[in-house]
XYZ file of C-alpha atoms in Angstrom:
364
model
C 103.045 77.530 99.043
C 99.377 77.592 98.056
C 98.472 77.048 94.432
C 94.987 77.828 93.212
C 93.608 75.340 90.720
C 90.022 75.305 89.492
C 88.182 73.855 86.541
C 86.954 76.596 84.255
C 83.925 76.577 81.960
C 84.681 76.063 78.283
C 83.592 79.578 77.311
C 86.594 81.211 79.097
C 89.111 79.471 76.859
C 90.888 81.836 74.434
C 89.760 79.586 71.601
C 86.057 79.902 72.427
C 83.667 81.579 69.982
C 82.879 84.278 72.555
C 86.557 85.225 72.963
C 87.134 85.286 69.204
C 84.108 87.538 68.721
C 85.338 89.923 71.417
C 88.776 90.129 69.775
C 87.262 90.891 66.370
C 85.091 93.629 67.878
C 88.054 95.059 69.790
C 90.163 95.218 66.608
C 87.260 96.821 64.729
C 86.848 99.604 67.266
C 90.599 100.218 67.640
C 90.889 100.614 63.875
C 87.942 103.032 63.923
C 89.784 105.142 66.506
C 92.969 105.113 64.421
C 91.166 105.978 61.174
C 89.102 108.773 62.720
C 92.178 110.355 64.285
C 94.194 109.841 61.113
C 91.863 112.224 59.275
C 93.132 115.056 61.471
C 96.566 116.212 60.306
C 97.396 112.637 59.198
C 98.326 111.877 62.784
C 97.245 109.622 65.651
C 95.900 111.190 68.830
C 94.164 108.302 70.606
C 92.545 110.947 72.836
C 89.476 113.014 72.116
C 90.985 116.315 73.293
C 94.442 117.802 72.827
C 96.410 118.393 76.033
C 100.052 119.179 76.709
C 101.866 115.851 77.250
C 104.297 117.486 79.694
C 102.058 119.428 82.126
C 98.611 118.097 81.056
C 97.411 121.668 80.543
C 94.998 122.764 77.811
C 96.145 126.385 77.536
C 97.930 126.231 74.178
C 98.152 127.995 70.814
C 99.070 126.838 67.322
C 102.796 127.024 66.623
C 103.319 126.348 62.919
C 103.595 123.009 61.159
C 106.208 120.303 60.772
C 105.804 118.087 57.667
C 102.150 119.153 57.398
C 101.584 118.219 61.027
C 100.271 120.907 63.349
C 102.528 121.941 66.227
C 101.299 123.580 69.432
C 102.874 125.783 72.106
C 101.841 125.355 75.749
C 101.488 128.676 77.549
C 101.643 126.965 80.942
C 105.011 125.177 80.721
C 106.420 126.923 77.633
C 107.112 123.725 75.661
C 106.215 122.839 72.097
C 104.456 119.604 71.148
C 102.445 117.794 68.482
C 99.442 115.533 68.818
C 101.659 112.451 68.631
C 104.311 113.688 71.095
C 105.148 111.003 73.667
C 102.655 108.544 72.223
C 103.792 105.148 70.988
C 104.238 106.445 67.436
C 106.568 109.228 68.579
C 109.965 108.921 66.795
C 108.635 106.244 64.468
C 109.382 106.341 60.718
C 106.660 103.906 59.686
C 103.225 104.754 58.317
C 99.973 104.849 60.266
C 98.589 102.017 58.128
C 101.466 99.795 59.231
C 100.761 100.550 62.879
C 97.126 99.730 62.237
C 98.070 96.290 60.940
C 100.448 95.776 63.854
C 97.611 96.441 66.308
C 95.635 93.645 64.637
C 98.589 91.282 65.043
C 99.019 92.299 68.679
C 95.399 91.707 69.666
C 95.416 88.385 67.788
C 98.522 87.379 69.804
C 100.752 86.672 66.823
C 104.378 85.759 67.515
C 107.073 88.340 66.778
C 108.308 86.399 63.761
C 104.805 86.175 62.350
C 104.278 89.926 62.900
C 107.557 90.658 61.129
C 106.635 88.362 58.252
C 103.109 89.750 57.797
C 104.162 93.416 57.955
C 107.521 93.015 56.165
C 109.418 94.658 59.021
C 112.540 93.671 60.925
C 112.192 91.244 63.821
C 113.782 93.767 66.209
C 111.298 96.425 65.079
C 108.411 94.081 65.884
C 109.955 93.449 69.313
C 110.431 97.140 70.168
C 106.955 98.076 68.898
C 105.373 95.441 71.106
C 107.162 96.697 74.202
C 106.442 100.348 73.453
C 102.758 99.427 73.405
C 103.037 97.308 76.560
C 104.770 100.164 78.409
C 102.040 102.570 77.321
C 99.294 100.187 78.433
C 100.905 99.803 81.867
C 100.526 103.515 82.474
C 97.035 103.752 80.999
C 95.492 100.825 82.885
C 96.746 101.638 86.377
C 93.922 101.600 88.925
C 94.524 104.091 91.734
C 91.924 102.879 94.201
C 89.218 100.288 94.568
C 86.515 99.851 97.147
C 83.525 97.665 97.989
C 83.760 93.892 98.060
C 87.266 93.022 96.877
C 88.285 89.475 95.972
C 92.027 88.736 96.257
C 93.954 85.660 95.162
C 97.282 84.579 93.647
C 98.730 82.380 90.940
C 102.323 81.160 90.690
C 104.331 80.793 87.496
C 107.847 79.485 86.973
C 110.646 82.030 86.616
C 111.386 82.422 82.914
C 114.793 83.431 81.513
C 113.744 83.578 77.874
C 116.147 85.639 75.757
C 119.182 85.101 77.986
C 120.508 81.741 76.866
C 122.404 83.091 73.858
C 124.438 85.427 76.060
C 127.871 84.129 77.023
C 127.761 85.891 80.405
C 124.490 84.246 81.446
C 124.427 81.410 83.983
C 121.220 79.687 84.997
C 120.552 80.208 88.740
C 118.848 76.829 88.985
C 118.921 73.403 87.418
C 117.154 73.095 84.089
C 113.591 71.824 84.351
C 113.167 68.321 82.985
C 110.242 67.344 80.823
C 107.492 65.068 81.984
C 105.844 64.642 85.387
C 107.662 65.843 88.506
C 107.190 65.054 92.177
C 105.476 67.532 94.504
C 108.740 68.145 96.400
C 110.609 68.876 93.171
C 107.892 71.223 91.928
C 107.730 73.272 95.129
C 111.524 73.499 95.392
C 111.677 75.636 92.218
C 111.400 79.422 92.212
C 108.028 80.766 91.106
C 106.809 84.289 90.442
C 103.762 85.141 92.515
C 101.160 87.168 90.594
C 98.558 88.657 92.879
C 95.237 90.011 91.715
C 92.397 91.973 93.291
C 88.989 92.599 91.733
C 85.918 94.350 93.077
C 82.322 93.746 92.024
C 82.301 96.706 89.618
C 85.035 95.080 87.508
C 88.091 97.134 88.540
C 91.211 94.951 88.496
C 94.683 95.304 89.982
C 97.054 92.545 88.951
C 100.805 92.596 89.657
C 103.821 90.324 90.073
C 104.695 90.847 93.742
C 107.522 88.483 94.739
C 109.270 85.166 94.264
C 107.405 82.214 95.831
C 104.972 82.980 98.703
C 104.059 86.646 99.312
C 104.722 88.108 102.738
C 102.825 90.932 104.396
C 105.439 93.466 103.210
C 105.068 92.283 99.604
C 101.295 92.721 99.806
C 101.630 96.191 101.324
C 104.085 97.320 98.636
C 101.661 96.246 95.912
C 98.211 97.041 97.352
C 98.431 99.235 100.477
C 97.439 102.471 98.715
C 95.013 100.824 96.297
C 92.422 99.467 98.729
C 90.152 102.034 100.366
C 89.444 101.898 104.073
C 86.048 100.463 104.867
C 86.166 97.953 102.006
C 85.549 94.234 102.445
C 88.473 91.959 101.573
C 87.588 88.392 100.556
C 90.470 85.878 100.630
C 91.377 82.301 101.416
C 92.785 81.149 104.764
C 96.395 82.289 104.308
C 97.546 83.997 107.511
C 99.331 86.895 105.751
C 95.984 88.103 104.376
C 94.735 88.561 107.947
C 97.695 90.784 108.882
C 97.354 92.715 105.622
C 93.643 93.396 106.264
C 94.373 94.617 109.804
C 97.030 97.079 108.597
C 94.782 98.371 105.781
C 91.850 98.715 108.205
C 89.377 96.753 106.088
C 86.811 94.092 106.926
C 88.177 90.620 106.221
C 86.060 87.662 105.068
C 87.957 84.351 105.133
C 86.731 81.529 102.916
C 87.705 78.129 104.248
C 88.754 75.439 101.820
C 86.007 72.995 100.755
C 83.377 75.193 102.427
C 79.909 75.495 100.904
C 79.494 77.997 98.068
C 78.524 81.467 99.253
C 76.704 83.606 96.685
C 77.637 86.849 98.457
C 81.285 86.126 99.302
C 83.381 84.003 96.938
C 86.565 84.115 94.852
C 85.141 83.018 91.523
C 85.732 86.252 89.601
C 89.363 86.861 90.520
C 90.312 83.171 90.433
C 88.858 82.767 86.952
C 90.502 85.998 85.778
C 93.925 84.906 87.053
C 93.569 81.392 85.681
C 92.582 82.715 82.266
C 95.829 84.702 82.206
C 97.719 81.394 82.020
C 95.714 80.448 78.914
C 96.400 83.916 77.498
C 100.191 83.359 77.638
C 100.181 80.038 75.776
C 100.493 81.484 72.218
C 103.699 83.298 73.265
C 105.360 80.033 74.350
C 106.921 81.592 77.407
C 107.316 85.197 78.570
C 110.468 86.441 80.324
C 109.717 87.214 83.966
C 110.915 90.816 83.678
C 108.220 91.528 81.045
C 105.366 90.057 83.115
C 103.822 93.433 83.991
C 103.570 94.429 80.331
C 101.790 91.260 79.262
C 99.434 91.561 82.234
C 98.480 95.032 80.939
C 97.826 93.670 77.445
C 95.696 90.886 78.911
C 93.699 93.364 81.003
C 93.155 95.582 77.962
C 91.874 92.758 75.762
C 89.629 91.376 78.506
C 88.341 94.520 80.200
C 88.477 97.408 77.742
C 85.734 96.295 75.357
C 82.565 97.404 77.076
C 79.243 95.842 76.120
C 76.237 97.956 77.079
C 72.701 96.754 76.485
C 70.299 99.502 75.451
C 66.671 99.755 74.380
C 66.072 100.559 70.744
C 62.751 101.002 68.962
C 62.060 99.544 65.519
C 59.668 100.682 62.771
C 56.727 98.956 64.449
C 57.209 100.932 67.655
C 58.429 97.900 69.578
C 61.472 98.013 71.848
C 64.252 95.473 71.920
C 67.641 95.060 73.580
C 70.646 95.940 71.394
C 74.286 95.416 72.324
C 76.312 98.646 72.070
C 80.045 97.983 71.823
C 82.566 100.588 72.858
C 86.289 100.547 73.567
C 88.543 103.039 75.281
C 91.456 104.632 73.362
C 94.375 102.240 72.993
C 97.261 104.692 73.409
C 97.444 107.911 75.371
C 100.179 110.515 75.330
C 102.501 110.209 78.297
C 104.635 112.686 80.211
C 107.718 110.939 78.824
C 108.784 109.270 75.602
C 108.520 105.528 74.978
C 111.873 105.459 73.241
C 114.009 103.393 75.600
C 115.528 100.469 73.713
C 117.580 99.227 76.673
C 115.114 96.463 77.396
C 117.870 93.914 77.988
C 118.904 95.697 81.189
C 115.399 96.334 82.460
C 115.106 95.453 86.174
C 112.369 93.381 87.772
C 109.839 95.604 89.507
C 109.760 93.822 92.856
C 112.366 93.097 95.519
C 113.226 89.655 96.788
C 115.687 86.782 96.631
C 119.013 86.474 94.826
C 117.358 85.046 91.717
C 116.163 88.561 90.885
C 119.729 89.699 90.217
C 119.841 87.240 87.342
C 116.346 88.153 86.172
C 117.399 91.793 85.958
C 120.192 90.903 83.548
C 117.989 89.857 80.706
């Protein structure tokens, strides 16, 4: 098993001034989106144009109101909908202002108990709200394809059974981890979730949990076969499975040998730093159950990648030009083709196939 470990600059820590500033700006722009959309029919749209959430068509007419909220009728599929249909606030009985405050807590990575205490809501409500948002982000942030120079690497994290220990039917599939230092043999004998990431030089990121322990060629194909365009350049370390994966995907493969001299054109700095920072991102949660890994990856990608900073020229009164940072964020929630109303999170399965430990992971 290969574990990637690098020393990161201080400015990538979640506690750095740069990260705190980005979070404040992200919250500011999310709130602006919520407030601007709230002025229309006292509802949240999170999208600039109204489309049918079922067929994605825009051929609709007004169809009366429900509690002062405008309803619409889609002429294409013949179904009725509102602006909030199948968004995260669908079927909610709480106010928009409360959701606004919850978004602040979410971006600031507050614990569930702290969210419940700040907003005066039930702990279970805070839990379900978080996972409704995480489910929505998973759909919104999916990257269909990427091309160009693509860096690919992995990190491994211990299987986590958080939330199961209070259940009488639960049995740990392994020995409990002891505190303190462990030997190399003991560390590598434990089951780990492999999270694989790919990033191109334009900033597109695909990041998924793919298997338990080392990924095989089949695991890589299941996760990335249809995401990497033919003719791209794949940059990886010396693991043999990468070579087979590149041959099947018909892409150029650049192998970086360990301890080789730094190459400015081909390196793994971006994806390795991005994956390593994800470990720092999870620390405030004090452990995340393995079955929820995909959701927290989506939240991490949103916080890190969805606040765009664009430098533009701007003239002042004296006629001189200067660079000004223009901050912009994409909408946080989009309407889906289905409702985020499934509360059966306890029985949610793990998204990848693998060893017998996954049967236990799927239980809780």
